mmCIF file of C-alpha atoms (C1' of nucleotides) in Angstrom:
data_model
loop_
_atom_site.group_PDB
_atom_site.id
_atom_site.type_symbol
_atom_site.label_atom_id
_atom_site.label_comp_id
_atom_site.label_asym_id
_atom_site.label_seq_id
_atom_site.Cartn_x
_atom_site.Cartn_y
_atom_site.Cartn_z
ATOM 1 C CA UNK F 1 -6.764 19.166 -4.395
ATOM 2 C CA UNK F 2 -5.372 16.999 -6.754
ATOM 3 C CA UNK F 3 -8.153 16.648 -9.505
ATOM 4 C CA UNK F 4 -7.038 20.747 -10.024
ATOM 5 C CA UNK F 5 -3.404 19.761 -10.354
ATOM 6 C CA UNK F 6 -3.904 16.584 -12.306
ATOM 7 C CA UNK F 7 -5.525 18.524 -15.136
ATOM 8 C CA UNK F 8 -2.520 21.193 -15.125
ATOM 9 C CA UNK F 9 -0.178 18.578 -15.636
ATOM 10 C CA UNK F 10 -2.271 17.096 -18.268
ATOM 11 C CA UNK F 11 -2.803 20.945 -19.991
ATOM 12 C CA UNK F 12 1.305 20.945 -19.464
ATOM 13 C CA UNK F 13 1.315 18.148 -22.348
ATOM 14 C CA UNK F 14 -0.378 20.501 -25.039
ATOM 15 C CA UNK F 15 -3.877 22.040 -24.955
ATOM 16 C CA UNK F 16 -6.958 20.205 -24.535
ATOM 17 C CA UNK F 17 -10.781 20.846 -23.726
ATOM 18 C CA UNK F 18 -12.543 19.540 -21.038
ATOM 19 C CA UNK F 19 -14.041 16.325 -22.122
ATOM 20 C CA UNK F 20 -10.607 14.683 -23.532
ATOM 21 C CA UNK F 21 -9.327 15.527 -20.376
ATOM 22 C CA UNK F 22 -11.643 13.697 -18.762
ATOM 23 C CA UNK F 23 -10.857 10.642 -20.753
ATOM 24 C CA UNK F 24 -7.356 10.731 -20.695
ATOM 25 C CA UNK F 25 -6.618 11.082 -16.500
ATOM 26 C CA UNK F 26 -9.044 7.822 -16.354
ATOM 27 C CA UNK F 27 -6.733 6.183 -19.444
ATOM 28 C CA UNK F 28 -3.643 7.031 -17.479
ATOM 29 C CA UNK F 29 -4.726 5.950 -14.458
ATOM 30 C CA UNK F 30 -6.436 2.995 -15.164
ATOM 31 C CA UNK F 31 -9.742 4.502 -14.768
ATOM 32 C CA UNK F 32 -9.503 3.227 -10.865
ATOM 33 C CA UNK F 33 -10.917 6.737 -9.744
ATOM 34 C CA UNK F 34 -13.177 7.436 -12.213
ATOM 35 C CA UNK F 35 -13.427 11.477 -12.222
ATOM 36 C CA UNK F 36 -16.486 12.942 -12.545
ATOM 37 C CA UNK F 37 -17.281 14.947 -15.801
ATOM 38 C CA UNK F 38 -18.502 17.839 -13.640
ATOM 39 C CA UNK F 39 -15.738 18.099 -11.743
ATOM 40 C CA UNK F 40 -13.674 18.593 -14.821
ATOM 41 C CA UNK F 41 -15.454 21.710 -15.888
ATOM 42 C CA UNK F 42 -16.157 23.308 -12.369
ATOM 43 C CA UNK F 43 -12.353 22.878 -12.593
ATOM 44 C CA UNK F 44 -11.291 24.006 -15.443
ATOM 45 C CA UNK F 45 -13.591 27.470 -14.302
ATOM 46 C CA UNK F 46 -11.906 27.905 -11.352
ATOM 47 C CA UNK F 47 -7.986 27.541 -12.901
ATOM 48 C CA UNK F 48 -9.077 29.848 -15.433
ATOM 49 C CA UNK F 49 -10.776 32.219 -12.330
ATOM 50 C CA UNK F 50 -6.753 31.734 -11.312
ATOM 51 C CA UNK F 51 -4.998 32.312 -13.263
ATOM 52 C CA UNK F 52 -3.396 29.300 -14.318
ATOM 53 C CA UNK F 53 -5.369 28.322 -17.781
ATOM 54 C CA UNK F 54 -6.504 30.123 -20.437
ATOM 55 C CA UNK F 55 -9.948 29.583 -23.095
ATOM 56 C CA UNK F 56 -7.958 29.187 -26.907
ATOM 57 C CA UNK F 57 -11.190 30.239 -28.291
ATOM 58 C CA UNK F 58 -12.693 26.373 -29.808
ATOM 59 C CA UNK F 59 -10.872 24.423 -32.141
ATOM 60 C CA UNK F 60 -12.159 23.634 -35.989
ATOM 61 C CA UNK F 61 -15.315 20.981 -34.005
ATOM 62 C CA UNK F 62 -16.296 23.677 -31.962
ATOM 63 C CA UNK F 63 -14.046 22.165 -28.934
ATOM 64 C CA UNK F 64 -13.710 24.807 -26.451
ATOM 65 C CA UNK F 65 -9.695 24.191 -25.407
ATOM 66 C CA UNK F 66 -7.518 25.730 -22.298
ATOM 67 C CA UNK F 67 -4.400 26.034 -22.219
ATOM 68 C CA UNK F 68 -1.794 26.309 -19.446
ATOM 69 C CA UNK F 69 -0.206 29.795 -18.713
ATOM 70 C CA UNK F 70 2.953 30.381 -17.431
ATOM 71 C CA UNK F 71 2.072 30.891 -13.368
ATOM 72 C CA UNK F 72 0.317 27.606 -14.372
ATOM 73 C CA UNK F 73 3.376 25.850 -15.847
ATOM 74 C CA UNK F 74 4.325 27.274 -12.187
ATOM 75 C CA UNK F 75 1.788 25.772 -10.148
ATOM 76 C CA UNK F 76 2.343 22.326 -11.607
ATOM 77 C CA UNK F 77 5.952 22.479 -11.714
ATOM 78 C CA UNK F 78 5.689 22.754 -7.670
ATOM 79 C CA UNK F 79 3.034 20.484 -7.346
ATOM 80 C CA UNK F 80 5.585 17.809 -9.008
ATOM 81 C CA UNK F 81 8.433 19.116 -6.960
ATOM 82 C CA UNK F 82 6.923 19.085 -3.151
ATOM 83 C CA UNK F 83 6.230 15.443 -1.820
ATOM 84 C CA UNK F 84 2.395 14.063 -0.667
ATOM 85 C CA UNK F 85 1.657 16.021 2.014
ATOM 86 C CA UNK F 86 0.750 13.391 5.021
ATOM 87 C CA UNK F 87 -0.353 16.339 7.202
ATOM 88 C CA UNK F 88 -3.558 15.235 6.818
ATOM 89 C CA UNK F 89 -3.933 11.727 5.460
ATOM 90 C CA UNK F 90 -7.149 10.700 3.803
ATOM 91 C CA UNK F 91 -9.693 9.500 5.717
ATOM 92 C CA UNK F 92 -10.191 5.639 6.140
ATOM 93 C CA UNK F 93 -13.193 4.854 6.311
ATOM 94 C CA UNK F 94 -12.733 1.147 7.479
ATOM 95 C CA UNK F 95 -10.683 2.101 9.992
ATOM 96 C CA UNK F 96 -12.856 5.232 11.671
ATOM 97 C CA UNK F 97 -15.722 2.116 11.298
ATOM 98 C CA UNK F 98 -13.936 -0.476 13.540
ATOM 99 C CA UNK F 99 -12.413 2.072 15.780
ATOM 100 C CA UNK F 100 -15.974 3.546 16.322
ATOM 101 C CA UNK F 101 -16.695 -0.005 16.622
ATOM 102 C CA UNK F 102 -14.324 -1.006 19.834
ATOM 103 C CA UNK F 103 -15.709 2.024 21.418
ATOM 104 C CA UNK F 104 -19.383 0.707 21.164
ATOM 105 C CA UNK F 105 -21.488 -2.140 22.286
ATOM 106 C CA UNK F 106 -24.004 -3.836 20.616
ATOM 107 C CA UNK F 107 -21.627 -4.300 17.332
ATOM 108 C CA UNK F 108 -20.411 -6.972 16.523
ATOM 109 C CA UNK F 109 -16.593 -6.629 15.799
ATOM 110 C CA UNK F 110 -15.493 -9.745 14.744
ATOM 111 C CA UNK F 111 -18.613 -10.154 11.952
ATOM 112 C CA UNK F 112 -17.649 -6.709 10.582
ATOM 113 C CA UNK F 113 -13.850 -7.716 10.670
ATOM 114 C CA UNK F 114 -14.709 -11.237 8.575
ATOM 115 C CA UNK F 115 -17.159 -9.719 6.184
ATOM 116 C CA UNK F 116 -14.598 -7.221 5.411
ATOM 117 C CA UNK F 117 -12.156 -9.405 5.049
ATOM 118 C CA UNK F 118 -14.060 -11.244 2.790
ATOM 119 C CA UNK F 119 -14.768 -8.107 0.512
ATOM 120 C CA UNK F 120 -10.849 -6.919 0.754
ATOM 121 C CA UNK F 121 -9.721 -10.688 -0.443
ATOM 122 C CA UNK F 122 -12.196 -10.430 -3.458
ATOM 123 C CA UNK F 123 -10.932 -7.323 -4.800
ATOM 124 C CA UNK F 124 -7.662 -8.171 -4.344
ATOM 125 C CA UNK F 125 -7.853 -10.886 -6.751
ATOM 126 C CA UNK F 126 -9.439 -8.764 -9.139
ATOM 127 C CA UNK F 127 -6.838 -6.377 -8.909
ATOM 128 C CA UNK F 128 -3.763 -9.146 -9.586
ATOM 129 C CA UNK F 129 -6.538 -10.614 -12.458
ATOM 130 C CA UNK F 130 -6.527 -6.893 -14.028
ATOM 131 C CA UNK F 131 -2.602 -7.030 -13.265
ATOM 132 C CA UNK F 132 -2.183 -9.934 -14.878
ATOM 133 C CA UNK F 133 -3.968 -9.053 -18.026
ATOM 134 C CA UNK F 134 -2.340 -5.643 -18.165
ATOM 135 C CA UNK F 135 1.076 -7.054 -18.371
ATOM 136 C CA UNK F 136 0.891 -9.228 -20.812
ATOM 137 C CA UNK F 137 2.046 -6.054 -23.443
ATOM 138 C CA UNK F 138 4.567 -3.609 -21.076
ATOM 139 C CA UNK F 139 4.764 -0.967 -23.338
ATOM 140 C CA UNK F 140 5.523 1.884 -21.533
ATOM 141 C CA UNK F 141 2.427 3.424 -21.947
ATOM 142 C CA UNK F 142 0.810 0.874 -20.123
ATOM 143 C CA UNK F 143 3.483 1.388 -17.199
ATOM 144 C CA UNK F 144 1.252 4.250 -15.412
ATOM 145 C CA UNK F 145 -1.525 1.471 -15.129
ATOM 146 C CA UNK F 146 0.181 -1.363 -13.819
ATOM 147 C CA UNK F 147 1.788 0.936 -10.763
ATOM 148 C CA UNK F 148 -1.360 2.229 -10.068
ATOM 149 C CA UNK F 149 -2.507 -1.287 -9.673
ATOM 150 C CA UNK F 150 0.274 -2.172 -7.737
ATOM 151 C CA UNK F 151 -0.542 0.646 -5.713
ATOM 152 C CA UNK F 152 -3.967 -0.857 -5.182
ATOM 153 C CA UNK F 153 -2.591 -4.066 -4.466
ATOM 154 C CA UNK F 154 -0.404 -3.027 -1.820
ATOM 155 C CA UNK F 155 -2.635 -0.841 -0.499
ATOM 156 C CA UNK F 156 -5.811 -3.715 -0.181
ATOM 157 C CA UNK F 157 -2.869 -6.529 0.990
ATOM 158 C CA UNK F 158 -2.141 -4.302 4.125
ATOM 159 C CA UNK F 159 -5.587 -3.531 4.826
ATOM 160 C CA UNK F 160 -6.010 -7.559 4.970
ATOM 161 C CA UNK F 161 -3.050 -7.881 7.221
ATOM 162 C CA UNK F 162 -4.386 -5.350 9.376
ATOM 163 C CA UNK F 163 -7.677 -6.408 9.990
ATOM 164 C CA UNK F 164 -5.874 -9.925 10.590
ATOM 165 C CA UNK F 165 -4.630 -8.003 13.675
ATOM 166 C CA UNK F 166 -7.572 -6.361 14.812
ATOM 167 C CA UNK F 167 -8.604 -9.885 14.778
ATOM 168 C CA UNK F 168 -6.560 -11.307 17.119
ATOM 169 C CA UNK F 169 -6.802 -8.262 19.267
ATOM 170 C CA UNK F 170 -10.627 -9.069 19.440
ATOM 171 C CA UNK F 171 -9.329 -12.585 20.783
ATOM 172 C CA UNK F 172 -7.099 -11.268 23.287
ATOM 173 C CA UNK F 173 -8.968 -8.927 24.890
ATOM 174 C CA UNK F 174 -12.658 -10.815 24.807
ATOM 175 C CA UNK F 175 -10.257 -13.396 26.647
ATOM 176 C CA UNK F 176 -9.165 -16.585 24.843
ATOM 177 C CA UNK F 177 -12.417 -18.394 24.417
ATOM 178 C CA UNK Q 1 -19.789 9.867 3.699
ATOM 179 C CA UNK Q 2 -18.447 8.809 6.505
ATOM 180 C CA UNK Q 3 -18.728 11.608 9.134
ATOM 181 C CA UNK Q 4 -22.630 11.282 8.691
ATOM 182 C CA UNK Q 5 -22.793 7.496 9.758
ATOM 183 C CA UNK Q 6 -19.340 8.227 12.590
ATOM 184 C CA UNK Q 7 -21.627 10.724 14.526
ATOM 185 C CA UNK Q 8 -24.840 8.160 14.129
ATOM 186 C CA UNK Q 9 -22.862 5.436 15.747
ATOM 187 C CA UNK Q 10 -21.731 8.609 19.090
ATOM 188 C CA UNK Q 11 -25.313 9.295 18.944
ATOM 189 C CA UNK Q 12 -26.104 5.585 19.308
ATOM 190 C CA UNK Q 13 -24.396 5.545 22.371
ATOM 191 C CA UNK Q 14 -26.303 8.676 23.939
ATOM 192 C CA UNK Q 15 -27.419 11.825 23.235
ATOM 193 C CA UNK Q 16 -24.966 14.372 22.757
ATOM 194 C CA UNK Q 17 -24.323 18.012 21.768
ATOM 195 C CA UNK Q 18 -22.270 19.391 18.497
ATOM 196 C CA UNK Q 19 -18.739 20.317 20.269
ATOM 197 C CA UNK Q 20 -18.388 17.039 22.345
ATOM 198 C CA UNK Q 21 -19.421 14.962 19.379
ATOM 199 C CA UNK Q 22 -15.932 16.460 17.606
ATOM 200 C CA UNK Q 23 -14.208 16.045 20.951
ATOM 201 C CA UNK Q 24 -15.529 12.442 20.843
ATOM 202 C CA UNK Q 25 -14.655 11.457 17.696
ATOM 203 C CA UNK Q 26 -11.615 12.811 17.464
ATOM 204 C CA UNK Q 27 -11.023 10.887 21.105
ATOM 205 C CA UNK Q 28 -11.891 7.328 19.831
ATOM 206 C CA UNK Q 29 -10.140 7.713 16.503
ATOM 207 C CA UNK Q 30 -6.889 8.898 18.215
ATOM 208 C CA UNK Q 31 -6.995 12.666 16.458
ATOM 209 C CA UNK Q 32 -5.866 11.097 13.217
ATOM 210 C CA UNK Q 33 -8.222 12.486 11.389
ATOM 211 C CA UNK Q 34 -9.358 15.919 12.241
ATOM 212 C CA UNK Q 35 -12.798 16.691 12.408
ATOM 213 C CA UNK Q 36 -13.680 19.507 11.205
ATOM 214 C CA UNK Q 37 -16.138 21.691 13.606
ATOM 215 C CA UNK Q 38 -17.890 23.064 10.914
ATOM 216 C CA UNK Q 39 -18.950 19.349 9.434
ATOM 217 C CA UNK Q 40 -20.216 18.465 12.584
ATOM 218 C CA UNK Q 41 -23.413 20.805 12.221
ATOM 219 C CA UNK Q 42 -23.851 21.037 8.920
ATOM 220 C CA UNK Q 43 -24.023 17.206 8.969
ATOM 221 C CA UNK Q 44 -26.151 17.763 12.355
ATOM 222 C CA UNK Q 45 -28.411 19.505 10.815
ATOM 223 C CA UNK Q 46 -28.789 17.407 7.834
ATOM 224 C CA UNK Q 47 -28.916 14.362 9.684
ATOM 225 C CA UNK Q 48 -32.383 16.264 11.423
ATOM 226 C CA UNK Q 49 -33.872 17.092 8.364
ATOM 227 C CA UNK Q 50 -33.821 13.329 7.395
ATOM 228 C CA UNK Q 51 -35.378 12.470 10.335
ATOM 229 C CA UNK Q 52 -32.412 10.173 11.957
ATOM 230 C CA UNK Q 53 -31.653 12.364 14.807
ATOM 231 C CA UNK Q 54 -33.274 15.043 16.815
ATOM 232 C CA UNK Q 55 -33.222 18.144 18.084
ATOM 233 C CA UNK Q 56 -33.779 17.422 22.372
ATOM 234 C CA UNK Q 57 -33.574 21.222 23.532
ATOM 235 C CA UNK Q 58 -31.107 22.325 25.387
ATOM 236 C CA UNK Q 59 -29.774 20.842 28.577
ATOM 237 C CA UNK Q 60 -28.483 22.284 31.830
ATOM 238 C CA UNK Q 61 -25.504 24.317 30.653
ATOM 239 C CA UNK Q 62 -27.748 26.080 27.363
ATOM 240 C CA UNK Q 63 -26.332 23.228 24.660
ATOM 241 C CA UNK Q 64 -28.266 21.986 22.105
ATOM 242 C CA UNK Q 65 -28.662 17.818 22.594
ATOM 243 C CA UNK Q 66 -29.480 15.767 19.875
ATOM 244 C CA UNK Q 67 -30.661 12.540 20.039
ATOM 245 C CA UNK Q 68 -31.136 9.390 17.343
ATOM 246 C CA UNK Q 69 -34.668 8.427 16.714
ATOM 247 C CA UNK Q 70 -35.587 4.631 15.190
ATOM 248 C CA UNK Q 71 -34.832 5.517 11.738
ATOM 249 C CA UNK Q 72 -31.337 6.747 12.989
ATOM 250 C CA UNK Q 73 -30.625 3.711 14.737
ATOM 251 C CA UNK Q 74 -31.810 1.593 11.727
ATOM 252 C CA UNK Q 75 -29.639 3.598 9.557
ATOM 253 C CA UNK Q 76 -26.537 3.149 11.933
ATOM 254 C CA UNK Q 77 -27.194 -0.983 12.275
ATOM 255 C CA UNK Q 78 -26.967 -1.041 8.486
ATOM 256 C CA UNK Q 79 -23.744 1.217 8.125
ATOM 257 C CA UNK Q 80 -22.221 -1.329 10.720
ATOM 258 C CA UNK Q 81 -23.602 -4.147 9.554
ATOM 259 C CA UNK Q 82 -22.876 -3.392 5.410
ATOM 260 C CA UNK Q 83 -18.919 -3.857 4.350
ATOM 261 C CA UNK Q 84 -17.079 -0.939 3.054
ATOM 262 C CA UNK Q 85 -17.652 -0.214 -0.585
ATOM 263 C CA UNK Q 86 -14.447 -1.020 -3.033
ATOM 264 C CA UNK Q 87 -16.176 0.380 -5.316
ATOM 265 C CA UNK Q 88 -14.682 3.521 -6.044
ATOM 266 C CA UNK Q 89 -11.452 3.805 -3.505
ATOM 267 C CA UNK Q 90 -10.807 7.365 -2.278
ATOM 268 C CA UNK Q 91 -8.496 8.721 -4.804
ATOM 269 C CA UNK Q 92 -4.646 8.493 -3.917
ATOM 270 C CA UNK Q 93 -2.892 11.278 -4.512
ATOM 271 C CA UNK Q 94 0.310 9.817 -4.438
ATOM 272 C CA UNK Q 95 -0.175 7.297 -7.418
ATOM 273 C CA UNK Q 96 -2.019 9.445 -9.156
ATOM 274 C CA UNK Q 97 0.844 11.877 -9.245
ATOM 275 C CA UNK Q 98 3.296 9.712 -10.269
ATOM 276 C CA UNK Q 99 0.936 8.086 -12.963
ATOM 277 C CA UNK Q 100 0.773 11.671 -14.301
ATOM 278 C CA UNK Q 101 4.162 11.999 -14.355
ATOM 279 C CA UNK Q 102 5.363 8.962 -15.648
ATOM 280 C CA UNK Q 103 3.439 9.866 -18.650
ATOM 281 C CA UNK Q 104 4.417 13.425 -19.152
ATOM 282 C CA UNK Q 105 8.627 14.308 -20.020
ATOM 283 C CA UNK Q 106 10.121 17.001 -18.359
ATOM 284 C CA UNK Q 107 9.184 15.341 -14.869
ATOM 285 C CA UNK Q 108 12.016 13.909 -12.614
ATOM 286 C CA UNK Q 109 10.176 10.873 -11.381
ATOM 287 C CA UNK Q 110 13.123 9.491 -9.988
ATOM 288 C CA UNK Q 111 13.622 12.486 -7.663
ATOM 289 C CA UNK Q 112 10.285 12.882 -7.095
ATOM 290 C CA UNK Q 113 10.240 8.893 -5.599
ATOM 291 C CA UNK Q 114 13.102 9.826 -3.596
ATOM 292 C CA UNK Q 115 11.836 12.584 -1.712
ATOM 293 C CA UNK Q 116 8.520 10.689 -1.328
ATOM 294 C CA UNK Q 117 10.186 7.973 0.174
ATOM 295 C CA UNK Q 118 11.760 10.035 2.265
ATOM 296 C CA UNK Q 119 8.572 11.816 4.144
ATOM 297 C CA UNK Q 120 6.720 8.239 3.800
ATOM 298 C CA UNK Q 121 9.785 6.711 6.247
ATOM 299 C CA UNK Q 122 10.063 9.582 8.128
ATOM 300 C CA UNK Q 123 5.919 9.283 8.957
ATOM 301 C CA UNK Q 124 6.243 5.838 9.504
ATOM 302 C CA UNK Q 125 8.735 6.105 12.496
ATOM 303 C CA UNK Q 126 6.717 9.142 13.750
ATOM 304 C CA UNK Q 127 3.664 6.770 13.736
ATOM 305 C CA UNK Q 128 5.784 3.470 15.359
ATOM 306 C CA UNK Q 129 6.440 6.210 18.392
ATOM 307 C CA UNK Q 130 2.992 7.719 19.061
ATOM 308 C CA UNK Q 131 2.529 3.463 18.892
ATOM 309 C CA UNK Q 132 4.600 2.835 21.241
ATOM 310 C CA UNK Q 133 3.979 5.474 23.687
ATOM 311 C CA UNK Q 134 0.384 4.847 23.608
ATOM 312 C CA UNK Q 135 1.097 1.051 24.112
ATOM 313 C CA UNK Q 136 2.531 1.602 27.666
ATOM 314 C CA UNK Q 137 -1.223 1.503 28.927
ATOM 315 C CA UNK Q 138 -3.277 -1.248 27.059
ATOM 316 C CA UNK Q 139 -6.683 -0.355 28.740
ATOM 317 C CA UNK Q 140 -9.614 -1.145 26.188
ATOM 318 C CA UNK Q 141 -10.051 2.301 25.725
ATOM 319 C CA UNK Q 142 -7.378 2.546 24.105
ATOM 320 C CA UNK Q 143 -7.614 0.322 21.848
ATOM 321 C CA UNK Q 144 -9.558 1.926 19.269
ATOM 322 C CA UNK Q 145 -6.079 4.908 19.176
ATOM 323 C CA UNK Q 146 -3.565 2.103 19.036
ATOM 324 C CA UNK Q 147 -5.792 0.164 15.935
ATOM 325 C CA UNK Q 148 -5.785 3.232 13.558
ATOM 326 C CA UNK Q 149 -2.330 3.688 14.435
ATOM 327 C CA UNK Q 150 -1.287 0.481 13.367
ATOM 328 C CA UNK Q 151 -3.309 1.462 10.043
ATOM 329 C CA UNK Q 152 -1.508 4.140 9.286
ATOM 330 C CA UNK Q 153 2.025 2.081 9.735
ATOM 331 C CA UNK Q 154 0.614 -0.800 7.825
ATOM 332 C CA UNK Q 155 -0.639 1.878 4.958
ATOM 333 C CA UNK Q 156 2.448 3.874 5.389
ATOM 334 C CA UNK Q 157 4.570 0.723 4.916
ATOM 335 C CA UNK Q 158 2.598 -0.554 1.920
ATOM 336 C CA UNK Q 159 3.483 2.807 0.238
ATOM 337 C CA UNK Q 160 7.176 2.513 0.376
ATOM 338 C CA UNK Q 161 6.905 -0.242 -0.586
ATOM 339 C CA UNK Q 162 5.551 0.228 -3.822
ATOM 340 C CA UNK Q 163 8.008 2.867 -4.449
ATOM 341 C CA UNK Q 164 10.923 0.983 -4.404
ATOM 342 C CA UNK Q 165 8.941 -1.126 -6.728
ATOM 343 C CA UNK Q 166 8.165 1.861 -8.692
ATOM 344 C CA UNK Q 167 11.942 2.668 -8.505
ATOM 345 C CA UNK Q 168 12.946 -0.736 -9.714
ATOM 346 C CA UNK Q 169 10.516 -0.704 -12.647
ATOM 347 C CA UNK Q 170 11.757 3.141 -13.281
ATOM 348 C CA UNK Q 171 15.236 1.737 -13.821
ATOM 349 C CA UNK Q 172 14.357 -1.287 -15.937
ATOM 350 C CA UNK Q 173 12.606 1.133 -18.242
ATOM 351 C CA UNK Q 174 15.384 3.917 -18.610
ATOM 352 C CA UNK Q 175 17.704 1.195 -19.292
ATOM 353 C CA UNK Q 176 20.274 -0.119 -16.135
ATOM 354 C CA UNK Q 177 22.436 2.364 -15.920
ATOM 355 C "C1'" DA K 1 -17.217 44.367 40.229
ATOM 356 C "C1'" DT K 2 -14.233 44.281 35.970
ATOM 357 C "C1'" DG K 3 -11.932 43.933 32.325
ATOM 358 C "C1'" DG K 4 -8.533 41.215 29.366
ATOM 359 C "C1'" DG K 5 -7.172 36.660 27.652
ATOM 360 C "C1'" DG K 6 -8.792 31.946 26.779
ATOM 361 C "C1'" DT K 7 -11.392 28.044 26.422
ATOM 362 C "C1'" DT K 8 -15.586 26.656 24.970
ATOM 363 C "C1'" DT K 9 -19.791 26.415 21.122
ATOM 364 C "C1'" DT K 10 -22.162 27.950 17.567
ATOM 365 C "C1'" DT K 11 -23.117 30.169 12.817
ATOM 366 C "C1'" DC K 12 -21.757 31.796 8.697
ATOM 367 C "C1'" DA K 13 -20.514 32.589 3.820
ATOM 368 C "C1'" DA K 14 -17.863 30.773 0.031
ATOM 369 C "C1'" DG K 15 -15.319 27.145 -2.402
ATOM 370 C "C1'" DG K 16 -15.480 22.183 -4.403
ATOM 371 C "C1'" DA K 17 -17.168 17.309 -5.487
ATOM 372 C "C1'" DG K 18 -20.615 14.636 -7.738
ATOM 373 C "C1'" DG K 19 -24.859 13.346 -10.101
ATOM 374 C "C1'" DA K 20 -27.533 14.106 -13.685
ATOM 375 C "C1'" DA K 21 -30.174 16.415 -17.084
ATOM 376 C "C1'" DA K 22 -29.495 18.882 -21.083
ATOM 377 C "C1'" DC K 23 -27.884 19.883 -26.179
ATOM 378 C "C1'" DA K 24 -25.098 18.183 -29.917
ATOM 379 C "C1'" DT K 25 -23.634 15.315 -33.813
ATOM 380 C "C1'" DG K 26 -23.274 11.580 -36.642
ATOM 381 C "C1'" DG K 27 -23.638 6.708 -38.110
ATOM 382 C "C1'" DG K 28 -27.561 3.079 -39.246
ATOM 383 C "C1'" DC K 29 -31.690 1.831 -41.564
ATOM 384 C "C1'" DA K 30 -36.498 2.066 -42.675
ATOM 385 C "C1'" DT N 1 -34.125 11.677 -46.819
ATOM 386 C "C1'" DG N 2 -36.055 11.536 -42.279
ATOM 387 C "C1'" DC N 3 -35.990 8.855 -37.835
ATOM 388 C "C1'" DC N 4 -33.491 7.237 -34.341
ATOM 389 C "C1'" DC N 5 -30.309 5.247 -31.175
ATOM 390 C "C1'" DA N 6 -25.369 5.540 -29.292
ATOM 391 C "C1'" DT N 7 -21.761 8.310 -28.402
ATOM 392 C "C1'" DG N 8 -19.346 12.782 -27.256
ATOM 393 C "C1'" DT N 9 -19.855 17.683 -24.416
ATOM 394 C "C1'" DT N 10 -21.443 21.108 -21.748
ATOM 395 C "C1'" DT N 11 -24.217 22.808 -18.165
ATOM 396 C "C1'" DC N 12 -26.687 22.772 -14.142
ATOM 397 C "C1'" DC N 13 -28.555 21.886 -9.611
ATOM 398 C "C1'" DT N 14 -27.094 19.874 -5.078
ATOM 399 C "C1'" DC N 15 -25.523 18.497 -1.425
ATOM 400 C "C1'" DC N 16 -20.756 18.112 1.754
ATOM 401 C "C1'" DT N 17 -16.186 20.044 3.074
ATOM 402 C "C1'" DT N 18 -13.429 23.585 4.662
ATOM 403 C "C1'" DG N 19 -12.240 27.971 7.095
ATOM 404 C "C1'" DA N 20 -12.721 31.565 10.040
ATOM 405 C "C1'" DA N 21 -15.569 34.366 12.339
ATOM 406 C "C1'" DA N 22 -18.668 35.532 16.151
ATOM 407 C "C1'" DA N 23 -21.025 34.338 20.347
ATOM 408 C "C1'" DA N 24 -21.224 32.853 24.776
ATOM 409 C "C1'" DC N 25 -18.135 31.633 28.688
ATOM 410 C "C1'" DC N 26 -14.969 30.957 32.589
ATOM 411 C "C1'" DC N 27 -10.825 32.445 35.115
ATOM 412 C "C1'" DC N 28 -7.844 35.257 37.759
ATOM 413 C "C1'" DA N 29 -5.188 39.863 38.377
ATOM 414 C "C1'" DT N 30 -6.425 44.377 39.310
#
DNA sequence: ATGGGGTTTTTCAAGGAGGAAACATGGGCA
DNA sequence: TGCCCATGTTTCCTCCTTGAAAAACCCCAT
């Protein structure tokens, strides 16, 4: 659901065409969440169907330009207005996996935690490196990318600490060996 | 992609039917991520199509029982084996929203952060309360739910701290007022 | 029995997401 | 000039997800 609103937000700035929207989305979010190009066009179709954007015909190079409508402006305003709902947080595959592993015999939970921890630590290092690289030129335009990286770093740190807690709990369960 | 494997994991334990799978999934993950019932059946269809489960006919009450096949066992084994990939982390709507808000004029980023922070703090309190309630009877069976709650708590804490960082950065940008 | 109201269980149709092919275009190089 | 490769741009097809309806069943008051 956030793609829909993200595209609207970009169109709020000025009219654009599909490919351009993808480029700008990825640029502004630091390419952390690659946006499938197919999704851009299907989303634009739906936005047009719902009267939130309109085709402006083609520009000089033949690109199909979309611009936001008043209804679209209202919708994107609402989106920025309302906080992100916490009603149904996105599924956390790792947490699900671990929860299921715990309730099932025949799964090496300890090993799973170890393996996962290694992966997370490595990711953390990469994020931190990217962040250092990105921080050398703190132009306001790069601020967004920095914040996205910070977000990933914080989330990953939390994940590592959670894995440590899981491990401690596990020890406690299986008895202090 | 994790639903598919979660269902396989449950079937690894013993054969079950659709509705039962949903109940058990939600029970083991503490209902934190509600599982749409329609998805259970369509996923079972695909799993059968791919030869990972098979229909066992009906049980006494007429339920269509599914059981896991050797191929399915192999697949779920692989799933538990392999760490959760970090190649494309799920999109973080909050981070996207804030990143876009920063690059767009006409959005009250400060207000957005404040509002979001309030929501996160409230969620954190609720999770913590649930956790306390769940922790009174630490049967091993409840361990999974506890860990899931811990995960949510850690993630939400990280989110709050990230929001604080964002706010500090914002101040720094707009100049110390 | 019976029929109304709730719960359990399944199916259906529509919408969203993603991968990969298809189409265009422009610039280097024989 | 004309070929070819890299890049930009769009479409298409499939799979997955969701919401809501439908079907079956059970329980209890009439």
